[in-house]
Amino acid sequence: SPDFVSIRGLRMDALFRLGPSTSLVLTLPLQNIEGPEGRVSGLGDTVLILDQALVQASSWGLSAQIGSRLSTGKADSDPALPQAYQTGLGPSDLIFGLRGSRGAWQGGLVYQKTGGRSANPITRLRRGDDAVAWLSRSFEWQDTRITLKGLGIKRLSLTSVRDAGASPERFLDVPDSDRLQLNLDLEVIHPLTKALSINGRADFPLLKRSTNVDGLKRSRSLSLGLAWSF
């Protein structure tokens, strides 16, 4: 279908300790997006999250998060291609979250407030806000850590796009664009040295939308990375 795209890329994740209970998480992606209509490459949207611990007990913890998806990618990198092919989603979003932990279990709730309509001249996408819930369980096998994670994403309103045949400009809601999406993620981390580890991750969609106008439809994915602590 025209909105089926494959995404390949590199991603840098960095965690900075700002104090005993405060950290800053940075995600910076480089993407290559390809589909039946063409290909776009470039810097994607940067995510910046401030995590503040609220409770640091011996058996459990709770932290609050606030951050943003910054529009460092472009929604009109190639104006001849629709939104699903672009490296950026449009105006920046605000992100609010709570994360809890108890032993090998972790879980969290996230609310993502979208920033507005994108500048892509074909789609002029406006996403609804997202509510996210996740739960994970970690296991240790010798020196290797294995984590299973369940993730649910619910768009709180329908996505709207430009009606290509209308003049003056008007926008239409996209059916099924607010459908609940469920994912199962498997992550394996194995240390190579005290400071260096290798990690692999596989994501499997259990429930997904039928439409992909924003390029965010859940799909099978594989990733491999290196982590360096200093």
Short mmCIF file of N, CA and C in Angstrom, two decimals, residues 24-145:
data_model
loop_
_atom_site.label_atom_id
_atom_site.label_comp_id
_atom_site.label_asym_id
_atom_site.label_seq_id
_atom_site.Cartn_x
_atom_site.Cartn_y
_atom_site.Cartn_z
N LEU A 24 18.91 13.24 32.95
CA LEU A 24 18.44 13.78 31.68
C LEU A 24 18.70 12.75 30.59
N VAL A 25 17.66 12.40 29.82
CA VAL A 25 17.77 11.39 28.78
C VAL A 25 17.59 12.06 27.43
N LEU A 26 18.53 11.78 26.51
CA LEU A 26 18.52 12.38 25.17
C LEU A 26 18.47 11.26 24.14
N THR A 27 17.56 11.37 23.17
CA THR A 27 17.48 10.43 22.06
C THR A 27 17.60 11.22 20.76
N LEU A 28 18.58 10.82 19.91
CA LEU A 28 18.85 11.55 18.67
C LEU A 28 18.91 10.54 17.52
N PRO A 29 17.90 10.51 16.63
CA PRO A 29 17.88 9.50 15.56
C PRO A 29 18.30 10.05 14.19
N LEU A 30 18.96 9.20 13.42
CA LEU A 30 19.19 9.42 11.99
C LEU A 30 18.39 8.36 11.25
N GLN A 31 17.58 8.77 10.27
CA GLN A 31 16.64 7.84 9.67
C GLN A 31 16.75 7.79 8.15
N ASN A 32 16.47 6.60 7.62
CA ASN A 32 16.29 6.41 6.19
C ASN A 32 14.92 5.74 6.01
N ILE A 33 14.00 6.46 5.38
CA ILE A 33 12.61 6.00 5.24
C ILE A 33 12.34 5.75 3.77
N GLU A 34 11.87 4.53 3.46
CA GLU A 34 11.70 4.14 2.06
C GLU A 34 10.38 3.41 1.87
N GLY A 35 9.73 3.67 0.74
CA GLY A 35 8.47 3.02 0.42
C GLY A 35 8.21 3.07 -1.07
N PRO A 36 7.01 2.68 -1.51
CA PRO A 36 6.70 2.63 -2.94
C PRO A 36 6.82 3.98 -3.64
N GLU A 37 6.64 5.08 -2.90
CA GLU A 37 6.62 6.39 -3.54
C GLU A 37 7.97 7.10 -3.53
N GLY A 38 8.95 6.60 -2.76
CA GLY A 38 10.24 7.27 -2.74
C GLY A 38 11.01 7.00 -1.46
N ARG A 39 12.01 7.85 -1.20
CA ARG A 39 12.87 7.66 -0.04
C ARG A 39 13.31 9.02 0.49
N VAL A 40 13.42 9.10 1.82
CA VAL A 40 13.90 10.32 2.49
C VAL A 40 14.89 9.91 3.58
N SER A 41 15.97 10.65 3.72
CA SER A 41 16.96 10.40 4.77
C SER A 41 17.25 11.70 5.50
N GLY A 42 17.59 11.58 6.79
CA GLY A 42 17.98 12.77 7.52
C GLY A 42 17.80 12.62 9.02
N LEU A 43 18.03 13.70 9.73
CA LEU A 43 17.87 13.73 11.17
C LEU A 43 16.40 13.67 11.54
N GLY A 44 16.07 12.79 12.49
CA GLY A 44 14.69 12.71 12.98
C GLY A 44 14.45 13.65 14.14
N ASP A 45 13.31 13.51 14.77
CA ASP A 45 12.96 14.36 15.91
C ASP A 45 13.71 13.91 17.17
N THR A 46 14.27 14.86 17.88
CA THR A 46 15.00 14.61 19.12
C THR A 46 14.03 14.53 20.30
N VAL A 47 14.28 13.59 21.19
CA VAL A 47 13.48 13.48 22.41
C VAL A 47 14.37 13.79 23.61
N LEU A 48 13.89 14.68 24.47
CA LEU A 48 14.63 15.11 25.66
C LEU A 48 13.71 14.94 26.87
N ILE A 49 14.14 14.13 27.86
CA ILE A 49 13.32 13.81 29.02
C ILE A 49 14.10 14.08 30.30
N LEU A 50 13.51 14.84 31.23
CA LEU A 50 14.06 15.05 32.57
C LEU A 50 13.35 14.10 33.53
N ASP A 51 14.12 13.27 34.24
CA ASP A 51 13.57 12.28 35.17
C ASP A 51 13.97 12.67 36.60
N GLN A 52 12.97 12.84 37.45
CA GLN A 52 13.20 13.23 38.83
C GLN A 52 12.64 12.17 39.77
N ALA A 53 13.51 11.56 40.57
CA ALA A 53 13.06 10.55 41.53
C ALA A 53 12.23 11.21 42.63
N LEU A 54 11.07 10.61 42.93
CA LEU A 54 10.21 11.08 44.01
C LEU A 54 10.35 10.21 45.25
N VAL A 55 10.54 8.90 45.03
CA VAL A 55 10.72 7.94 46.11
C VAL A 55 11.89 7.03 45.74
N GLN A 56 12.84 6.87 46.65
CA GLN A 56 13.97 5.97 46.44
C GLN A 56 14.11 5.06 47.66
N ALA A 57 13.17 4.13 47.81
CA ALA A 57 13.18 3.20 48.93
C ALA A 57 14.00 1.97 48.56
N SER A 58 14.28 1.13 49.55
CA SER A 58 15.10 -0.06 49.30
C SER A 58 14.40 -1.07 48.41
N SER A 59 13.07 -1.13 48.46
CA SER A 59 12.34 -2.15 47.70
C SER A 59 11.54 -1.59 46.53
N TRP A 60 11.36 -0.27 46.47
CA TRP A 60 10.60 0.28 45.35
C TRP A 60 10.98 1.74 45.11
N GLY A 61 10.61 2.22 43.94
CA GLY A 61 10.93 3.60 43.58
C GLY A 61 9.85 4.19 42.69
N LEU A 62 9.80 5.52 42.68
CA LEU A 62 8.83 6.24 41.85
C LEU A 62 9.48 7.52 41.36
N SER A 63 9.32 7.81 40.07
CA SER A 63 9.89 9.03 39.52
C SER A 63 8.90 9.70 38.58
N ALA A 64 9.04 11.01 38.43
CA ALA A 64 8.22 11.80 37.51
C ALA A 64 9.10 12.25 36.34
N GLN A 65 8.47 12.36 35.17
CA GLN A 65 9.20 12.73 33.97
C GLN A 65 8.48 13.86 33.25
N ILE A 66 9.27 14.76 32.70
CA ILE A 66 8.74 15.82 31.84
C ILE A 66 9.74 16.04 30.72
N GLY A 67 9.24 16.26 29.52
CA GLY A 67 10.16 16.44 28.40
C GLY A 67 9.44 16.86 27.15
N SER A 68 10.11 16.63 26.02
CA SER A 68 9.57 17.08 24.76
C SER A 68 10.12 16.24 23.61
N ARG A 69 9.29 16.06 22.60
CA ARG A 69 9.78 15.62 21.29
C ARG A 69 10.02 16.90 20.51
N LEU A 70 11.28 17.21 20.23
CA LEU A 70 11.65 18.45 19.57
C LEU A 70 11.66 18.25 18.06
N SER A 71 11.13 19.19 17.33
CA SER A 71 10.97 19.05 15.88
C SER A 71 12.27 19.35 15.14
N THR A 72 13.29 18.52 15.40
CA THR A 72 14.56 18.64 14.68
C THR A 72 14.52 17.97 13.32
N GLY A 73 13.57 17.03 13.13
CA GLY A 73 13.34 16.46 11.81
C GLY A 73 12.44 17.38 11.00
N LYS A 74 12.29 17.07 9.71
CA LYS A 74 11.48 17.90 8.82
C LYS A 74 10.26 17.14 8.33
N ALA A 75 9.10 17.80 8.38
CA ALA A 75 7.88 17.21 7.85
C ALA A 75 7.75 17.44 6.35
N ASP A 76 8.66 18.24 5.79
CA ASP A 76 8.63 18.53 4.35
C ASP A 76 10.02 18.38 3.74
N SER A 77 10.77 17.37 4.19
CA SER A 77 12.10 17.12 3.61
C SER A 77 12.01 16.94 2.10
N ASP A 78 10.99 16.19 1.66
CA ASP A 78 10.67 16.07 0.23
C ASP A 78 9.19 16.42 0.10
N PRO A 79 8.87 17.65 -0.35
CA PRO A 79 7.47 18.08 -0.40
C PRO A 79 6.60 17.25 -1.33
N ALA A 80 7.22 16.44 -2.19
CA ALA A 80 6.45 15.60 -3.11
C ALA A 80 5.98 14.31 -2.46
N LEU A 81 6.41 14.04 -1.22
CA LEU A 81 6.06 12.81 -0.53
C LEU A 81 5.17 13.11 0.68
N PRO A 82 4.25 12.19 1.03
CA PRO A 82 3.35 12.42 2.17
C PRO A 82 4.08 12.29 3.51
N GLN A 83 3.34 12.55 4.59
CA GLN A 83 3.91 12.61 5.94
C GLN A 83 4.63 11.33 6.36
N ALA A 84 4.11 10.16 6.00
CA ALA A 84 4.70 8.89 6.45
C ALA A 84 6.15 8.73 6.02
N TYR A 85 6.58 9.46 4.99
CA TYR A 85 7.95 9.36 4.47
C TYR A 85 8.90 10.37 5.11
N GLN A 86 8.40 11.27 5.92
CA GLN A 86 9.22 12.37 6.44
C GLN A 86 9.92 11.98 7.74
N THR A 87 11.07 12.60 8.00
CA THR A 87 11.83 12.30 9.21
C THR A 87 11.32 13.05 10.43
N GLY A 88 10.45 14.03 10.25
CA GLY A 88 9.90 14.78 11.37
C GLY A 88 8.39 14.76 11.34
N LEU A 89 7.77 14.87 12.53
CA LEU A 89 6.31 14.81 12.65
C LEU A 89 5.64 16.17 12.63
N GLY A 90 6.43 17.25 12.74
CA GLY A 90 5.83 18.57 12.77
C GLY A 90 6.15 19.28 14.08
N PRO A 91 5.26 20.20 14.53
CA PRO A 91 5.52 20.96 15.76
C PRO A 91 5.84 20.06 16.95
N SER A 92 6.64 20.59 17.87
CA SER A 92 7.11 19.81 19.02
C SER A 92 5.97 19.39 19.93
N ASP A 93 6.16 18.24 20.62
CA ASP A 93 5.19 17.72 21.58
C ASP A 93 5.71 17.91 23.00
N LEU A 94 4.80 17.90 23.96
CA LEU A 94 5.16 17.85 25.38
C LEU A 94 4.90 16.44 25.90
N ILE A 95 5.76 15.96 26.79
CA ILE A 95 5.66 14.61 27.32
C ILE A 95 5.67 14.66 28.84
N PHE A 96 4.70 13.97 29.47
CA PHE A 96 4.61 13.88 30.93
C PHE A 96 4.49 12.41 31.30
N GLY A 97 5.19 11.99 32.36
CA GLY A 97 5.14 10.58 32.71
C GLY A 97 5.40 10.30 34.17
N LEU A 98 5.02 9.10 34.58
CA LEU A 98 5.34 8.53 35.89
C LEU A 98 5.93 7.15 35.66
N ARG A 99 6.99 6.83 36.38
CA ARG A 99 7.64 5.53 36.25
C ARG A 99 7.86 4.95 37.64
N GLY A 100 7.46 3.68 37.82
CA GLY A 100 7.63 3.01 39.10
C GLY A 100 8.42 1.73 38.94
N SER A 101 9.06 1.30 40.03
CA SER A 101 9.83 0.05 40.01
C SER A 101 9.69 -0.65 41.35
N ARG A 102 9.68 -1.97 41.28
CA ARG A 102 9.66 -2.81 42.48
C ARG A 102 10.36 -4.12 42.13
N GLY A 103 11.54 -4.31 42.67
CA GLY A 103 12.32 -5.50 42.33
C GLY A 103 12.63 -5.54 40.85
N ALA A 104 12.32 -6.66 40.20
CA ALA A 104 12.59 -6.83 38.78
C ALA A 104 11.48 -6.25 37.89
N TRP A 105 10.44 -5.69 38.51
CA TRP A 105 9.32 -5.12 37.75
C TRP A 105 9.46 -3.62 37.60
N GLN A 106 9.08 -3.11 36.42
CA GLN A 106 8.98 -1.68 36.18
C GLN A 106 7.71 -1.41 35.38
N GLY A 107 7.17 -0.22 35.55
CA GLY A 107 5.99 0.15 34.79
C GLY A 107 5.86 1.66 34.72
N GLY A 108 5.02 2.12 33.83
CA GLY A 108 4.87 3.56 33.72
C GLY A 108 3.65 3.98 32.94
N LEU A 109 3.32 5.26 33.08
CA LEU A 109 2.24 5.91 32.35
C LEU A 109 2.81 7.17 31.71
N VAL A 110 2.42 7.43 30.46
CA VAL A 110 2.94 8.59 29.73
C VAL A 110 1.77 9.27 29.01
N TYR A 111 1.79 10.60 29.03
CA TYR A 111 0.84 11.39 28.24
C TYR A 111 1.64 12.30 27.31
N GLN A 112 1.34 12.22 26.01
CA GLN A 112 2.06 13.03 25.02
C GLN A 112 1.09 14.01 24.38
N LYS A 113 1.33 15.30 24.63
CA LYS A 113 0.49 16.38 24.13
C LYS A 113 1.07 16.87 22.80
N THR A 114 0.33 16.67 21.72
CA THR A 114 0.86 17.03 20.40
C THR A 114 0.83 18.53 20.19
N GLY A 115 1.73 18.98 19.29
CA GLY A 115 1.95 20.41 19.14
C GLY A 115 1.14 21.11 18.08
N GLY A 116 0.51 20.38 17.16
CA GLY A 116 -0.25 21.05 16.12
C GLY A 116 -0.12 20.35 14.78
N ARG A 117 -0.52 21.03 13.72
CA ARG A 117 -0.55 20.44 12.39
C ARG A 117 0.80 20.57 11.70
N SER A 118 1.21 19.53 10.99
CA SER A 118 2.53 19.52 10.34
C SER A 118 2.51 20.39 9.08
N ALA A 119 3.72 20.75 8.63
CA ALA A 119 3.86 21.60 7.45
C ALA A 119 3.92 20.79 6.16
N ASN A 120 3.77 19.47 6.23
CA ASN A 120 3.81 18.67 5.01
C ASN A 120 2.68 19.10 4.07
N PRO A 121 3.00 19.55 2.85
CA PRO A 121 1.97 20.14 1.99
C PRO A 121 0.94 19.15 1.47
N ILE A 122 1.26 17.85 1.48
CA ILE A 122 0.31 16.84 0.98
C ILE A 122 -0.64 16.42 2.09
N THR A 123 -0.09 16.05 3.25
CA THR A 123 -0.89 15.45 4.30
C THR A 123 -1.43 16.48 5.30
N ARG A 124 -0.61 17.49 5.65
CA ARG A 124 -0.97 18.48 6.68
C ARG A 124 -1.52 17.78 7.92
N LEU A 125 -0.76 16.81 8.41
CA LEU A 125 -1.18 15.92 9.49
C LEU A 125 -1.36 16.65 10.82
N ARG A 126 -2.43 16.30 11.52
CA ARG A 126 -2.58 16.67 12.92
C ARG A 126 -2.91 15.42 13.70
N ARG A 127 -1.98 15.01 14.58
CA ARG A 127 -2.18 13.81 15.39
C ARG A 127 -2.98 14.15 16.65
N GLY A 128 -3.70 13.16 17.15
CA GLY A 128 -4.31 13.30 18.46
C GLY A 128 -3.27 13.07 19.54
N ASP A 129 -3.59 13.49 20.77
CA ASP A 129 -2.70 13.20 21.90
C ASP A 129 -2.65 11.69 22.13
N ASP A 130 -1.55 11.22 22.73
CA ASP A 130 -1.36 9.80 23.01
C ASP A 130 -1.29 9.54 24.50
N ALA A 131 -1.91 8.44 24.94
CA ALA A 131 -1.73 7.92 26.30
C ALA A 131 -1.03 6.57 26.17
N VAL A 132 0.00 6.37 26.98
CA VAL A 132 0.83 5.17 26.89
C VAL A 132 0.94 4.52 28.27
N ALA A 133 0.84 3.20 28.31
CA ALA A 133 1.07 2.44 29.53
C ALA A 133 2.01 1.28 29.20
N TRP A 134 2.93 1.00 30.11
CA TRP A 134 3.87 -0.09 29.85
C TRP A 134 4.23 -0.81 31.16
N LEU A 135 4.61 -2.08 31.01
CA LEU A 135 5.00 -2.91 32.15
C LEU A 135 6.11 -3.85 31.69
N SER A 136 7.17 -3.97 32.50
CA SER A 136 8.29 -4.82 32.11
C SER A 136 8.76 -5.68 33.28
N ARG A 137 9.37 -6.81 32.94
CA ARG A 137 9.95 -7.74 33.92
C ARG A 137 11.32 -8.14 33.42
N SER A 138 12.32 -8.01 34.28
CA SER A 138 13.70 -8.35 33.93
C SER A 138 14.13 -9.66 34.57
N PHE A 139 14.98 -10.38 33.86
CA PHE A 139 15.53 -11.66 34.33
C PHE A 139 17.04 -11.63 34.15
N GLU A 140 17.75 -12.26 35.07
CA GLU A 140 19.20 -12.37 34.98
C GLU A 140 19.57 -13.82 34.65
N TRP A 141 20.43 -13.97 33.65
CA TRP A 141 20.95 -15.28 33.29
C TRP A 141 22.47 -15.14 33.14
N GLN A 142 23.20 -15.64 34.15
CA GLN A 142 24.64 -15.41 34.25
C GLN A 142 24.89 -13.90 34.21
N ASP A 143 25.63 -13.39 33.24
CA ASP A 143 25.88 -11.95 33.18
C ASP A 143 24.89 -11.21 32.28
N THR A 144 23.94 -11.91 31.72
CA THR A 144 23.04 -11.32 30.73
C THR A 144 21.71 -10.92 31.37
N ARG A 145 21.24 -9.73 31.01
CA ARG A 145 19.93 -9.27 31.47
C ARG A 145 18.94 -9.36 30.32
#
